[in-house]
PDB file of C-alpha atoms in Angstrom:
ATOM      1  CA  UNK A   1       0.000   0.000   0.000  1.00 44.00           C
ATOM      2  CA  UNK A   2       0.935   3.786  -0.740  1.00 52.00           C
ATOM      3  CA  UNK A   3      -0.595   6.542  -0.891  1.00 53.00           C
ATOM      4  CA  UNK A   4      -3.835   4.746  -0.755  1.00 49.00           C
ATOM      5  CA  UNK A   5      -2.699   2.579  -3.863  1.00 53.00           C
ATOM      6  CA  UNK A   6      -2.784  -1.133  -3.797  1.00 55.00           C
ATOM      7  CA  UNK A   7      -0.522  -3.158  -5.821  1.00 62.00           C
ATOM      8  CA  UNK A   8      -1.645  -5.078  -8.251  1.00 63.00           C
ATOM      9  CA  UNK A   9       0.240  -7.532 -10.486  1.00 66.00           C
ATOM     10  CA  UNK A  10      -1.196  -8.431 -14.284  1.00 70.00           C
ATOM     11  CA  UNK A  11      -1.958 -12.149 -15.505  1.00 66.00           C
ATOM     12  CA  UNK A  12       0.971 -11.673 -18.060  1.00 68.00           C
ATOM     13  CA  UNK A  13       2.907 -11.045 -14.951  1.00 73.00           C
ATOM     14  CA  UNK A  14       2.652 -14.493 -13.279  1.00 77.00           C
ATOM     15  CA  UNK A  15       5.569 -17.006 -13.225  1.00 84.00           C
ATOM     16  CA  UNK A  16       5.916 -19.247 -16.518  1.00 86.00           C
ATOM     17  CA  UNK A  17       6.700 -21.810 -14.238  1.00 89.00           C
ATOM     18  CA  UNK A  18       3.611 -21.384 -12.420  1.00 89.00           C
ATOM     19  CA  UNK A  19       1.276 -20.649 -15.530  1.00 90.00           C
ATOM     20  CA  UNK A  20       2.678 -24.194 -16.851  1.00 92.00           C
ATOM     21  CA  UNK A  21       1.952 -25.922 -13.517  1.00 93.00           C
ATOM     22  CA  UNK A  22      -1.252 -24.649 -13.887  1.00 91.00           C
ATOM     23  CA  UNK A  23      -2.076 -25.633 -17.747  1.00 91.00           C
ATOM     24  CA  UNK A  24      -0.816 -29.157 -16.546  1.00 91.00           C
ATOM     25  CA  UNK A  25      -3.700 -29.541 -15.244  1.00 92.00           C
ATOM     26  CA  UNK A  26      -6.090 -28.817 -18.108  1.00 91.00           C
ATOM     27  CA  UNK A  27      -7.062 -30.999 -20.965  1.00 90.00           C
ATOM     28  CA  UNK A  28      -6.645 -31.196 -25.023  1.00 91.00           C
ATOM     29  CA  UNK A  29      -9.346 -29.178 -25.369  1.00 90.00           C
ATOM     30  CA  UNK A  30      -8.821 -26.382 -22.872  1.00 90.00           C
ATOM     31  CA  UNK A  31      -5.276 -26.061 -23.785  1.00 90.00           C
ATOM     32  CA  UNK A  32      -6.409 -25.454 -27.890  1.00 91.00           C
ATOM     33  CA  UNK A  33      -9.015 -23.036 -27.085  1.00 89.00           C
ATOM     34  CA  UNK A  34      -7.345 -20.039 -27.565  1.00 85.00           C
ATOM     35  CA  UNK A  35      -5.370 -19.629 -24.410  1.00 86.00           C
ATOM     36  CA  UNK A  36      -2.124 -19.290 -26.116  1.00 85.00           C
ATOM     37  CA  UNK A  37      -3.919 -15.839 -27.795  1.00 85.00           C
ATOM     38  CA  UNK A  38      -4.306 -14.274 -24.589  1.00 84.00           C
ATOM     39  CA  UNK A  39      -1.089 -12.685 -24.439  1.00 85.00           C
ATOM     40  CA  UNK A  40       2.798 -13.630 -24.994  1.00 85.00           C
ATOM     41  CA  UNK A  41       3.021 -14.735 -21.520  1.00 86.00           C
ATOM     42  CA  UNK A  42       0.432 -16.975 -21.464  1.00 87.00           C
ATOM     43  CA  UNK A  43       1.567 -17.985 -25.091  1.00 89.00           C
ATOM     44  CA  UNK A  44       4.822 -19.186 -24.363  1.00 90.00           C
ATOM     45  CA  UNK A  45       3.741 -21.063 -21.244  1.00 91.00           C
ATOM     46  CA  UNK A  46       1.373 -23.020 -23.433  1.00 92.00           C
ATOM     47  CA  UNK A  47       4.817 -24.079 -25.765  1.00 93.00           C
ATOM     48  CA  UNK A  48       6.856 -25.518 -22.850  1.00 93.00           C
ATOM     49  CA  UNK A  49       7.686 -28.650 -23.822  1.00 94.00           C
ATOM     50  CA  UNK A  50       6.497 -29.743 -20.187  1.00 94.00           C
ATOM     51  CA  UNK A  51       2.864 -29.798 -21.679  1.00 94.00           C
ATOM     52  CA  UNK A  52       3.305 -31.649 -24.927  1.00 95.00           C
ATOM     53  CA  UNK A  53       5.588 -34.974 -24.071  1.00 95.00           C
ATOM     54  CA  UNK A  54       2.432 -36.924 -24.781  1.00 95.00           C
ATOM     55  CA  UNK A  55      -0.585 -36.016 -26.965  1.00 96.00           C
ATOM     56  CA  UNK A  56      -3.237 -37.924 -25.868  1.00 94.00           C
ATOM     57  CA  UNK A  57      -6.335 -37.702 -28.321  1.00 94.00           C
ATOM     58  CA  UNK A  58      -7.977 -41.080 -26.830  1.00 92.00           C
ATOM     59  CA  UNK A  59     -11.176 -38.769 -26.011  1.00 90.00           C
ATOM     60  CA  UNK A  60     -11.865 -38.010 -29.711  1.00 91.00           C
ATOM     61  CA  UNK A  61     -13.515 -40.273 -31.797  1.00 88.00           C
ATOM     62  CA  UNK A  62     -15.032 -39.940 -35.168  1.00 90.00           C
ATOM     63  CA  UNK A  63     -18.613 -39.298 -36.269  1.00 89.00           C
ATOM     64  CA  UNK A  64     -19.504 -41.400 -38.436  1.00 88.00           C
ATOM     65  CA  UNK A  65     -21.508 -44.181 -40.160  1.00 90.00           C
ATOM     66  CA  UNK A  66     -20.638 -47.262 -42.339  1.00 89.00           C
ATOM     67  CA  UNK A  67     -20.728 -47.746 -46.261  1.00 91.00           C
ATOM     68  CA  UNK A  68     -20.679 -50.499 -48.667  1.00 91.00           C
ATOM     69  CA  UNK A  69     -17.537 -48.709 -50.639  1.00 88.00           C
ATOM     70  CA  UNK A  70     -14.005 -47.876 -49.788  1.00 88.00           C
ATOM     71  CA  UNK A  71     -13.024 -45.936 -47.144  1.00 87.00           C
ATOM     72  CA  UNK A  72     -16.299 -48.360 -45.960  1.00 89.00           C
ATOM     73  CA  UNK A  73     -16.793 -45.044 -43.547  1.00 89.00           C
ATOM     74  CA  UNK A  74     -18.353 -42.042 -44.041  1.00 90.00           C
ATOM     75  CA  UNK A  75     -16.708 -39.079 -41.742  1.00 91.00           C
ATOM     76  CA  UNK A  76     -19.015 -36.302 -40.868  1.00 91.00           C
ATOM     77  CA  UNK A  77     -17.524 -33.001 -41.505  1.00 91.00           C
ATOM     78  CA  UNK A  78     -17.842 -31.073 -38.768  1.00 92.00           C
ATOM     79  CA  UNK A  79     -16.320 -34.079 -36.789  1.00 91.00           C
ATOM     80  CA  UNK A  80     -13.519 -33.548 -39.244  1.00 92.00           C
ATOM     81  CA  UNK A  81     -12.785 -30.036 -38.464  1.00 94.00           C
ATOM     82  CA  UNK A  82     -12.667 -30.202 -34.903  1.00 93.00           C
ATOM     83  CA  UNK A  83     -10.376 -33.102 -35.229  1.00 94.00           C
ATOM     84  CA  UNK A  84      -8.006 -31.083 -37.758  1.00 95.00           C
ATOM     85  CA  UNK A  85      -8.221 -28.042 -35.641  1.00 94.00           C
ATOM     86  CA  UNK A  86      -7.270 -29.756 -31.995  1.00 94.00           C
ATOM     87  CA  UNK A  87      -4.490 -31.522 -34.020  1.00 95.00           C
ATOM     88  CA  UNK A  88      -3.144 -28.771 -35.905  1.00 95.00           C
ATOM     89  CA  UNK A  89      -3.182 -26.340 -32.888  1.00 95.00           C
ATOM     90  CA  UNK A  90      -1.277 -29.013 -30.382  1.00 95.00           C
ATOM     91  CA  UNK A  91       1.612 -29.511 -33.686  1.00 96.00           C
ATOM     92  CA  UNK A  92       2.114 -25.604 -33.457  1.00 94.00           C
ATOM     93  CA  UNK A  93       2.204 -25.409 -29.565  1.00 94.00           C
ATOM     94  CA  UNK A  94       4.163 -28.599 -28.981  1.00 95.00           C
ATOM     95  CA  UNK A  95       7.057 -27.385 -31.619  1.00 93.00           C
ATOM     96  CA  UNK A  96       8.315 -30.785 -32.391  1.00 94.00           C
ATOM     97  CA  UNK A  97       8.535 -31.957 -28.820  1.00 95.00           C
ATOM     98  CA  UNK A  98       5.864 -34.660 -28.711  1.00 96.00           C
ATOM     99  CA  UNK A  99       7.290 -38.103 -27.677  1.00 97.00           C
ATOM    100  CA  UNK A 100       4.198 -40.197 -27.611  1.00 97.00           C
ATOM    101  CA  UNK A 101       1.009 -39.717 -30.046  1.00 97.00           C
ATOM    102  CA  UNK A 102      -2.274 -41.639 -29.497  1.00 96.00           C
ATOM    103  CA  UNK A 103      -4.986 -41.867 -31.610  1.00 95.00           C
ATOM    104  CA  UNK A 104      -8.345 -43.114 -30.451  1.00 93.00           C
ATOM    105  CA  UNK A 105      -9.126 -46.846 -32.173  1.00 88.00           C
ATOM    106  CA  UNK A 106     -12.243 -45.476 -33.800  1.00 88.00           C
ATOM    107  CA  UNK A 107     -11.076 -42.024 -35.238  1.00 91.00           C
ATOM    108  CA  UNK A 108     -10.229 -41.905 -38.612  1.00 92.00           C
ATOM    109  CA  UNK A 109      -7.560 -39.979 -39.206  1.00 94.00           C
ATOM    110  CA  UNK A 110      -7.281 -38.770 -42.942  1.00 92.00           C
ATOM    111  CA  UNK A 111      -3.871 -39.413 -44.853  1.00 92.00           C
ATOM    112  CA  UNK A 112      -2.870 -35.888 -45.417  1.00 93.00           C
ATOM    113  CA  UNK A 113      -3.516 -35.203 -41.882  1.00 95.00           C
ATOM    114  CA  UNK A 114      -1.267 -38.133 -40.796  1.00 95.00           C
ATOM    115  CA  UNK A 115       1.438 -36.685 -42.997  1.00 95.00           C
ATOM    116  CA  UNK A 116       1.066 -33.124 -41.510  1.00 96.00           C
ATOM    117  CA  UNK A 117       1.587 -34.845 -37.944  1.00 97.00           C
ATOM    118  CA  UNK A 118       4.772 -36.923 -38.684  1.00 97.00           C
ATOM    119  CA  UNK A 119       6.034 -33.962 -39.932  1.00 96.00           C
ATOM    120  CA  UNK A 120       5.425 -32.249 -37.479  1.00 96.00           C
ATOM    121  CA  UNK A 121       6.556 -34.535 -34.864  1.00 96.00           C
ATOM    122  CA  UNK A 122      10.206 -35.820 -35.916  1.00 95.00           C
ATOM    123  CA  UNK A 123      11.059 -36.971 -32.157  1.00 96.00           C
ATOM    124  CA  UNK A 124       8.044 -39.261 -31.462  1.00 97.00           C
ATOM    125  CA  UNK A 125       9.005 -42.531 -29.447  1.00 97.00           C
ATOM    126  CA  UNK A 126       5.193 -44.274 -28.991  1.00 97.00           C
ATOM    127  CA  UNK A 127       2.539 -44.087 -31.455  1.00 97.00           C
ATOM    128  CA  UNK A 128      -1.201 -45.265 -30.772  1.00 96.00           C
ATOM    129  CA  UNK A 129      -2.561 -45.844 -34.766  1.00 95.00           C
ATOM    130  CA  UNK A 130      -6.410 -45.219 -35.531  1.00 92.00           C
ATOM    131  CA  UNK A 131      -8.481 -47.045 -37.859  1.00 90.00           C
ATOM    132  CA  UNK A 132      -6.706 -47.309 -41.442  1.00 91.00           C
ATOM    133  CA  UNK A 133      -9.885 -46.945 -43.372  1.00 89.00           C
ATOM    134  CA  UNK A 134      -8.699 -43.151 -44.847  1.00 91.00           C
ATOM    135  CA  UNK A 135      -5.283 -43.822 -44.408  1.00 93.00           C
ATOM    136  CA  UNK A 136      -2.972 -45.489 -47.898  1.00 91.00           C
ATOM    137  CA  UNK A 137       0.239 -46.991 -47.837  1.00 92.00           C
ATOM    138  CA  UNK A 138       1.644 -43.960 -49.246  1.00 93.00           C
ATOM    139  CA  UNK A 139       0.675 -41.573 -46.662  1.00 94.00           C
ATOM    140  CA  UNK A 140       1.712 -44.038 -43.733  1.00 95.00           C
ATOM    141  CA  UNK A 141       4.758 -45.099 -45.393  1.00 95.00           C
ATOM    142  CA  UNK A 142       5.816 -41.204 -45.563  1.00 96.00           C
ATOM    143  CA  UNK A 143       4.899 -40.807 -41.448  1.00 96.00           C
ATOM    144  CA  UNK A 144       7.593 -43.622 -40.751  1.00 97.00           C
ATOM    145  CA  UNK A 145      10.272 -42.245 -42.606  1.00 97.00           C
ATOM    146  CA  UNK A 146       9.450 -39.390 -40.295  1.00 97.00           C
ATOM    147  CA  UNK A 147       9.670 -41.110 -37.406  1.00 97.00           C
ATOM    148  CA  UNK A 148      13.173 -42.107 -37.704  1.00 97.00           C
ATOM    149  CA  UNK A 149      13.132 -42.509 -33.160  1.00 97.00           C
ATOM    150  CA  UNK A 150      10.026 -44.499 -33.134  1.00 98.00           C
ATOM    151  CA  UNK A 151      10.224 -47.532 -30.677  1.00 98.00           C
ATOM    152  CA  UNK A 152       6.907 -48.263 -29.832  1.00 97.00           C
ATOM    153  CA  UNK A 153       3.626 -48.944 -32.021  1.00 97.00           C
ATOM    154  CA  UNK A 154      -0.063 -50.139 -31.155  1.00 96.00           C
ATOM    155  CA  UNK A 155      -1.779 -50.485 -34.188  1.00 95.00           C
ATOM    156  CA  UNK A 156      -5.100 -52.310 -35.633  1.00 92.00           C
ATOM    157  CA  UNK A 157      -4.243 -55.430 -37.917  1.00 88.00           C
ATOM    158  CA  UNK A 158      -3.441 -54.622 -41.648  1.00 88.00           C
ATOM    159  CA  UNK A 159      -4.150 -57.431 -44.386  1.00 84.00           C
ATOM    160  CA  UNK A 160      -1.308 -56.711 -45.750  1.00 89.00           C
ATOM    161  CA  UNK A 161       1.994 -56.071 -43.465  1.00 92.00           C
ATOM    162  CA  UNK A 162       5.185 -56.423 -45.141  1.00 95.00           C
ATOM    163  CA  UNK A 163       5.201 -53.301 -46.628  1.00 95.00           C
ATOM    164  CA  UNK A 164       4.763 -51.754 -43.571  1.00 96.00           C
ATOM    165  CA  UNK A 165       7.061 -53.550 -41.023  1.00 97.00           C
ATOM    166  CA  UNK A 166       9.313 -53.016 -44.086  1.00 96.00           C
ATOM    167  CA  UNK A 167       9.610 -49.284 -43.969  1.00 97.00           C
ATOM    168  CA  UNK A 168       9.781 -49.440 -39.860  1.00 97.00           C
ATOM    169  CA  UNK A 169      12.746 -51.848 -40.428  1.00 97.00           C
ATOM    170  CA  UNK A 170      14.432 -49.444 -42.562  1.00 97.00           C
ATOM    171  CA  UNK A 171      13.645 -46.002 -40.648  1.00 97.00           C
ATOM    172  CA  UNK A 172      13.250 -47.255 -36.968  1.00 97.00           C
ATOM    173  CA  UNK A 173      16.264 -48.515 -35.915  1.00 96.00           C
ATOM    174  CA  UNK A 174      15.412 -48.118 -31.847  1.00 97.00           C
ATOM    175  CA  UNK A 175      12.031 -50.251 -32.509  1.00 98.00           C
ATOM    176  CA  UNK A 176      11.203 -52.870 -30.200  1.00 97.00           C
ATOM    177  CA  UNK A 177       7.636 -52.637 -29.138  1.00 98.00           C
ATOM    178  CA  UNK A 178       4.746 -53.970 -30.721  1.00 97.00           C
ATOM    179  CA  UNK A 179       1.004 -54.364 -30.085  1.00 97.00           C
ATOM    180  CA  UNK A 180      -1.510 -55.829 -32.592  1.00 95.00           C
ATOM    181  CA  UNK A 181      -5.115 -55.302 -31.950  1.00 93.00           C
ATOM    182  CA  UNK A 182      -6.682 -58.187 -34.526  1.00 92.00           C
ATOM    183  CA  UNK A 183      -5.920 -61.515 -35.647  1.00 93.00           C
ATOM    184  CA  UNK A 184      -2.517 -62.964 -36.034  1.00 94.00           C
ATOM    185  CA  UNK A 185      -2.396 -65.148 -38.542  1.00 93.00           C
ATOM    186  CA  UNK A 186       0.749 -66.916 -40.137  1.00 94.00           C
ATOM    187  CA  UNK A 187       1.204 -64.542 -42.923  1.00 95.00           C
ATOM    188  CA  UNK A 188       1.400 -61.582 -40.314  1.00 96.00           C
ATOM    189  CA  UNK A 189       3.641 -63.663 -37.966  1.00 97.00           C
ATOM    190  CA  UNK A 190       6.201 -65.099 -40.772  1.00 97.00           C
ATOM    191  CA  UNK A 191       6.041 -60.717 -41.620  1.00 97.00           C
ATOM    192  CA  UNK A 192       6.814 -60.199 -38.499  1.00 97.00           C
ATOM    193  CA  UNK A 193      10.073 -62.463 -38.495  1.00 97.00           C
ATOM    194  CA  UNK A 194      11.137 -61.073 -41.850  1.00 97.00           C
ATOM    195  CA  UNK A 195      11.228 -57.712 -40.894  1.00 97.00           C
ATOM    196  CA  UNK A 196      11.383 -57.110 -36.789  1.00 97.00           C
ATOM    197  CA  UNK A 197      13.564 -60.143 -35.807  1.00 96.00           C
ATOM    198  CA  UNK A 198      15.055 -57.746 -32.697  1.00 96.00           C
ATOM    199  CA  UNK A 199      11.383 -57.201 -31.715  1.00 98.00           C
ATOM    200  CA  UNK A 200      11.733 -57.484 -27.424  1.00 98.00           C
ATOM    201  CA  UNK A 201       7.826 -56.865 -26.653  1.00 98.00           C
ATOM    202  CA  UNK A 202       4.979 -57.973 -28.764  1.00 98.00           C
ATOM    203  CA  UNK A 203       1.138 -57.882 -27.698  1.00 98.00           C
ATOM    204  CA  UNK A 204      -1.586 -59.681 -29.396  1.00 97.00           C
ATOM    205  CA  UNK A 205      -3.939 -59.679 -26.442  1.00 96.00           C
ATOM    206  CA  UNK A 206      -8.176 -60.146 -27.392  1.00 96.00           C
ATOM    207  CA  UNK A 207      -7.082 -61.785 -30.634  1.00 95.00           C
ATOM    208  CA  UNK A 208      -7.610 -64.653 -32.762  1.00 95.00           C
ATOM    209  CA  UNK A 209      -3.970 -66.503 -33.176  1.00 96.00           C
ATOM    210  CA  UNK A 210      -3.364 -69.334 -34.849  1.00 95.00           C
ATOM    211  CA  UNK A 211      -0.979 -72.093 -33.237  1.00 95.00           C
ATOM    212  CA  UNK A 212       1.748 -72.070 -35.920  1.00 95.00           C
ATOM    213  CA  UNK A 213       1.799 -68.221 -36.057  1.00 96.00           C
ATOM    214  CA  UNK A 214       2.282 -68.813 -32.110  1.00 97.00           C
ATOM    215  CA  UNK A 215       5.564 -71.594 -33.204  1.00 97.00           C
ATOM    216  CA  UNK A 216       6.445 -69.119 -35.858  1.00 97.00           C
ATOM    217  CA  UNK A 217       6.923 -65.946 -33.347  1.00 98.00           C
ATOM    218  CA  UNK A 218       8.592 -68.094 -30.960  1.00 98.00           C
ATOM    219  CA  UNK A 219      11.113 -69.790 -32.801  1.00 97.00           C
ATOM    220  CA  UNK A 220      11.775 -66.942 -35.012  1.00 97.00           C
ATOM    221  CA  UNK A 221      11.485 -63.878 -32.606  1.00 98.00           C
ATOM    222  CA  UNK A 222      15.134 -64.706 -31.034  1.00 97.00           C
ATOM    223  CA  UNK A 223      15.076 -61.235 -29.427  1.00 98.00           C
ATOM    224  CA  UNK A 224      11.757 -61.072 -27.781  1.00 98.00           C
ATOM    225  CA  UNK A 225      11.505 -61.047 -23.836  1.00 98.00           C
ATOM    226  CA  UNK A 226       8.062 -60.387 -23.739  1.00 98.00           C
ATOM    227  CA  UNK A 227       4.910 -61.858 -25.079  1.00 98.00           C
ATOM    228  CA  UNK A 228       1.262 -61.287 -24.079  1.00 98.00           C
ATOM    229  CA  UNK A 229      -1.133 -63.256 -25.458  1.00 98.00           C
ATOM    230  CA  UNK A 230      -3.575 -62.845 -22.574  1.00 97.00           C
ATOM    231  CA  UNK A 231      -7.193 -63.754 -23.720  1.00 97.00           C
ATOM    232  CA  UNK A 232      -6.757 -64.815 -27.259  1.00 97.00           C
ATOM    233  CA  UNK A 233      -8.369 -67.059 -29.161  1.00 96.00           C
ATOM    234  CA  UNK A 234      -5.814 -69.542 -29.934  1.00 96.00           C
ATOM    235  CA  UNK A 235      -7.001 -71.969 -32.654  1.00 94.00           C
ATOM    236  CA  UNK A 236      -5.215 -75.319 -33.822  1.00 91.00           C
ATOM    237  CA  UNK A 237      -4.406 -75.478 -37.426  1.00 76.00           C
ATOM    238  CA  UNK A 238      -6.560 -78.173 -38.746  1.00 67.00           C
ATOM    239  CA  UNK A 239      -6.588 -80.711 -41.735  1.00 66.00           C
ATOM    240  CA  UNK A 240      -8.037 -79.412 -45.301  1.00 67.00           C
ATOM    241  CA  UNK A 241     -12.095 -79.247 -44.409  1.00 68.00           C
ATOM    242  CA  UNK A 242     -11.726 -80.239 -40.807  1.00 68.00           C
ATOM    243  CA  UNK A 243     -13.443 -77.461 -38.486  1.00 75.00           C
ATOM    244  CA  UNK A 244     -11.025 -75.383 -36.241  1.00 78.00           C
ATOM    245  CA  UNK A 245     -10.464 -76.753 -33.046  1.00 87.00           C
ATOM    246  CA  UNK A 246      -9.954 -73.809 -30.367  1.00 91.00           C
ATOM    247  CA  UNK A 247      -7.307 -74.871 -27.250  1.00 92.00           C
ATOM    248  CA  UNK A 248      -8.589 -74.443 -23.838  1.00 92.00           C
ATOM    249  CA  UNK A 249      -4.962 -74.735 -22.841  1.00 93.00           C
ATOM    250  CA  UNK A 250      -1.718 -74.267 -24.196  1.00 95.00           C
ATOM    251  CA  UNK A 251       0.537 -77.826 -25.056  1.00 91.00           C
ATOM    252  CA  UNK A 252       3.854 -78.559 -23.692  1.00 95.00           C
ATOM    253  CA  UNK A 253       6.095 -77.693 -26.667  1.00 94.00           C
ATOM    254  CA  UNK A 254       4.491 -73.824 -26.887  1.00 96.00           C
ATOM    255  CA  UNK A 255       5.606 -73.599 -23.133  1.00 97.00           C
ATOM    256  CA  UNK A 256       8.078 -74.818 -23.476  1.00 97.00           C
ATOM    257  CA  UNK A 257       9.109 -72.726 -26.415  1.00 97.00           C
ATOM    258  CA  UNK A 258       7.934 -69.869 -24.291  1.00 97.00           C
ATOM    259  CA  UNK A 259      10.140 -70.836 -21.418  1.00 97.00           C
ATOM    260  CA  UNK A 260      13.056 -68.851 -22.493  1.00 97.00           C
ATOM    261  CA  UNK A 261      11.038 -65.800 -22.251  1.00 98.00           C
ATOM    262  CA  UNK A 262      11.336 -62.948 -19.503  1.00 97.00           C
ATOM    263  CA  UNK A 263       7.633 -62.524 -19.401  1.00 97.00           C
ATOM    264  CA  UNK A 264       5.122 -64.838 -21.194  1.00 97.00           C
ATOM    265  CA  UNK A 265       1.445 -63.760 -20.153  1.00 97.00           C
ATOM    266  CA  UNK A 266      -1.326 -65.841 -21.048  1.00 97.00           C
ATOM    267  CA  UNK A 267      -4.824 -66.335 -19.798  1.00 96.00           C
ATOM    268  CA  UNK A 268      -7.731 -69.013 -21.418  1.00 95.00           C
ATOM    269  CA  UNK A 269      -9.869 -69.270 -18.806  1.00 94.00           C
ATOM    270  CA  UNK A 270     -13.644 -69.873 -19.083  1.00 92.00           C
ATOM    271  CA  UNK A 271     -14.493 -67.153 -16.036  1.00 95.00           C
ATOM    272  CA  UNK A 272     -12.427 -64.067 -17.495  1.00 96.00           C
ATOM    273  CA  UNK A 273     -14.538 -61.712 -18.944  1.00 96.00           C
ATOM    274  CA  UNK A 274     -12.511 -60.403 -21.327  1.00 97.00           C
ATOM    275  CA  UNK A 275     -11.767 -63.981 -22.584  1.00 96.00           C
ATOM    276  CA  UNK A 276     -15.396 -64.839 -22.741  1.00 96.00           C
ATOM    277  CA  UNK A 277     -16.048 -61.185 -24.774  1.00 96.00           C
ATOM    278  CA  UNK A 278     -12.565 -62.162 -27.085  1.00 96.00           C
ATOM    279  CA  UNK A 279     -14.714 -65.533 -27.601  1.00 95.00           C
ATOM    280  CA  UNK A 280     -18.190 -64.109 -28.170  1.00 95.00           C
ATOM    281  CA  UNK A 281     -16.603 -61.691 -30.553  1.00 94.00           C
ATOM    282  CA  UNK A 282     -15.038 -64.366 -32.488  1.00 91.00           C
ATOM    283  CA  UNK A 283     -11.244 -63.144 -31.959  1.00 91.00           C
ATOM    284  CA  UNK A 284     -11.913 -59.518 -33.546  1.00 91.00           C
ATOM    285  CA  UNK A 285     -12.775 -57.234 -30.735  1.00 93.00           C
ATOM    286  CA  UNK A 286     -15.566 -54.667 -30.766  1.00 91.00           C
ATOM    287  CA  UNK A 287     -14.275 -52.326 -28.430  1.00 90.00           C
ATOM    288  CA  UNK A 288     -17.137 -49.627 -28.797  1.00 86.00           C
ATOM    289  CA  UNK A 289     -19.265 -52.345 -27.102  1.00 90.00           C
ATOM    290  CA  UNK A 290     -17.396 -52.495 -23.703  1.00 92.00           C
ATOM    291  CA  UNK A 291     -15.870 -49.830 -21.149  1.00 91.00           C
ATOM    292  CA  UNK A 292     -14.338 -46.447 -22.085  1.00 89.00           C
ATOM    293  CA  UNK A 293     -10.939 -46.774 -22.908  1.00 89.00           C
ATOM    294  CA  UNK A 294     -11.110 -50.691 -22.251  1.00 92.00           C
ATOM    295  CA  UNK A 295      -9.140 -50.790 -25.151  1.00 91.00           C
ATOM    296  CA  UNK A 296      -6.456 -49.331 -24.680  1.00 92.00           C
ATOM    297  CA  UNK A 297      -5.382 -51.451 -21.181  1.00 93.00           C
ATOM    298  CA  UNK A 298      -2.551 -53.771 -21.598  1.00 94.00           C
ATOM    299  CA  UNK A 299      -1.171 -56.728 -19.315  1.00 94.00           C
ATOM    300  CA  UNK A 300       2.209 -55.335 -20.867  1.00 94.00           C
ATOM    301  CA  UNK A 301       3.076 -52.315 -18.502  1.00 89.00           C
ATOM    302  CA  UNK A 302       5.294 -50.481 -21.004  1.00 87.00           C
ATOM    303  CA  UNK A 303       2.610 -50.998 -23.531  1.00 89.00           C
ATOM    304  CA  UNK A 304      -0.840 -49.485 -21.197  1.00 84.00           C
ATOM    305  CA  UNK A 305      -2.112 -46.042 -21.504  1.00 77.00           C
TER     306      UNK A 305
END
């Protein structure tokens, strides 16, 4: 006080290290709002690099209904803007700092907007894939030669791999994470050995997996520690028009083969829930069916959100 005067200090005023303590504590949407705008302060709080380690768009999903013809989605367009506009706003704040990216399973992300993001993001170590309905080989083929420090992905099974464990082979020389969310079949494992033989963690958790592409990951992964195939669907490889037979428990040479590993996490039992839902959904998960974010929980430490 002076002279009947109190002091008063401005917004712009405050401690950056407080103003980032407190936009720590806000969300995706908060922090893209326009906060950076208020005022340089405020502006170059929002850009510490404090804030934008991960980039966690798990929240957002797509609006959107199904159609008979490729992308076999139909994206509404408003749902499209805010995406593009939360995405593009975090890129500029974030100023190549982001380390881990995740997508939500059911958003589908367009191919030119994937590119802009890789670009954008040279440093990324973890990447959560969406859907690949809008996405081509060319445009996800460009976002790993980006992501020359990428070591761990999550992604939705492709139909056709090699090309893709290909250009992470090439690019990502640090890679040694992997989780599948689909079936693993022996075309996708043999891939897998081809291109990712130093793979150390793989997760193919709520999946259909055939027995041989089980034999084929662990005699030909000789790098892997870590293996979850906790609630799968693992089927026996049956004679020309005999009917599948699924195991209720694993034989001796598979644990066997498995013995070697750090960590081998399995679970088939009848009471699990999530084994019963992998069963009732025949090995291909419908995620929007069960608990927020259910799918994006892993037995794999390292590899949960």
């Amino acid at each position: 006080m002076e002279d009947g005067e109190s002091l008063v200090r401005r917004w712009e005023d405050l401690d950056t290290d407080i103003l980032v303590k407190i936009f720590q504590s806000f969300d995706i949407y908060q922090l893209t709002s326009g906060i950076a705008h208020v005022c340089s302060a405020w502006r170059l709080a929002c850009c510490d690099p404090l804030l934008w380690k991960t980039l966690d768009l798990s929240m957002m999903k797509s609006n959107y209904i199904k159609i008979p013809l490729e992308p076999y989605v139909y994206v509404d367009g408003r749902s499209d803007k805010k995406l593009t506009h939360v995405l593009k706003t975090s890129l500029n704040l974030s100023r190549g700092n982001l380390m881990t990216l995740i997508f939500h399973f059911n958003l589908y992300v367009s191919d030119d907007l994937l590119t802009y993001t890789a670009e954008r993001c040279p440093r990324l170590k973890r990447l959560v894939m969406p859907a690949w309905n809008r996405i081509k080989k060319t445009g996800i083929c460009k976002a790993i030669r980006c992501w020359k420090d990428l070591e761990s992905l999550t992604m939705p099974s492709i139909a056709n791999p090699p090309y893709l464990m290909e250009e992470i082979a090439k690019n990502c020389k640090n890679f040694n994470e992997l989780k599948i969310m689909g079936p693993c079949d022996i075309f996708f494992a043999s891939t897998l050995v081809a291109y990712l033989p130093k793979l150390k963690v793989l997760s193919l958790r709520c999946s259909m997996l055939l027995k041989d592409a089980l034999i084929i990951i662990l005699d030909g992964l000789q790098h892997l520690e870590v293996l979850n195939i906790s609630h799968c669907l693992v089927i026996d490889t049956a004679p020309p028009r005999a009917p599948r037979r699924l195991l209720k428990e694993l034989d001796p040479v598979i644990l066997k083969k498995a013995s070697r590993l750090r960590m081998f996490l399995t679970c088939m039992q009848d009471s699990c829930i999530m084994c019963q839902r992998t069963k009732n959904d025949e090995g291909l998960m419908r995620w929007y069916k069960y608990e927020k974010g259910l799918w994006l929980e892993d037995e794999v430490r390292s590899l949960a959100y």
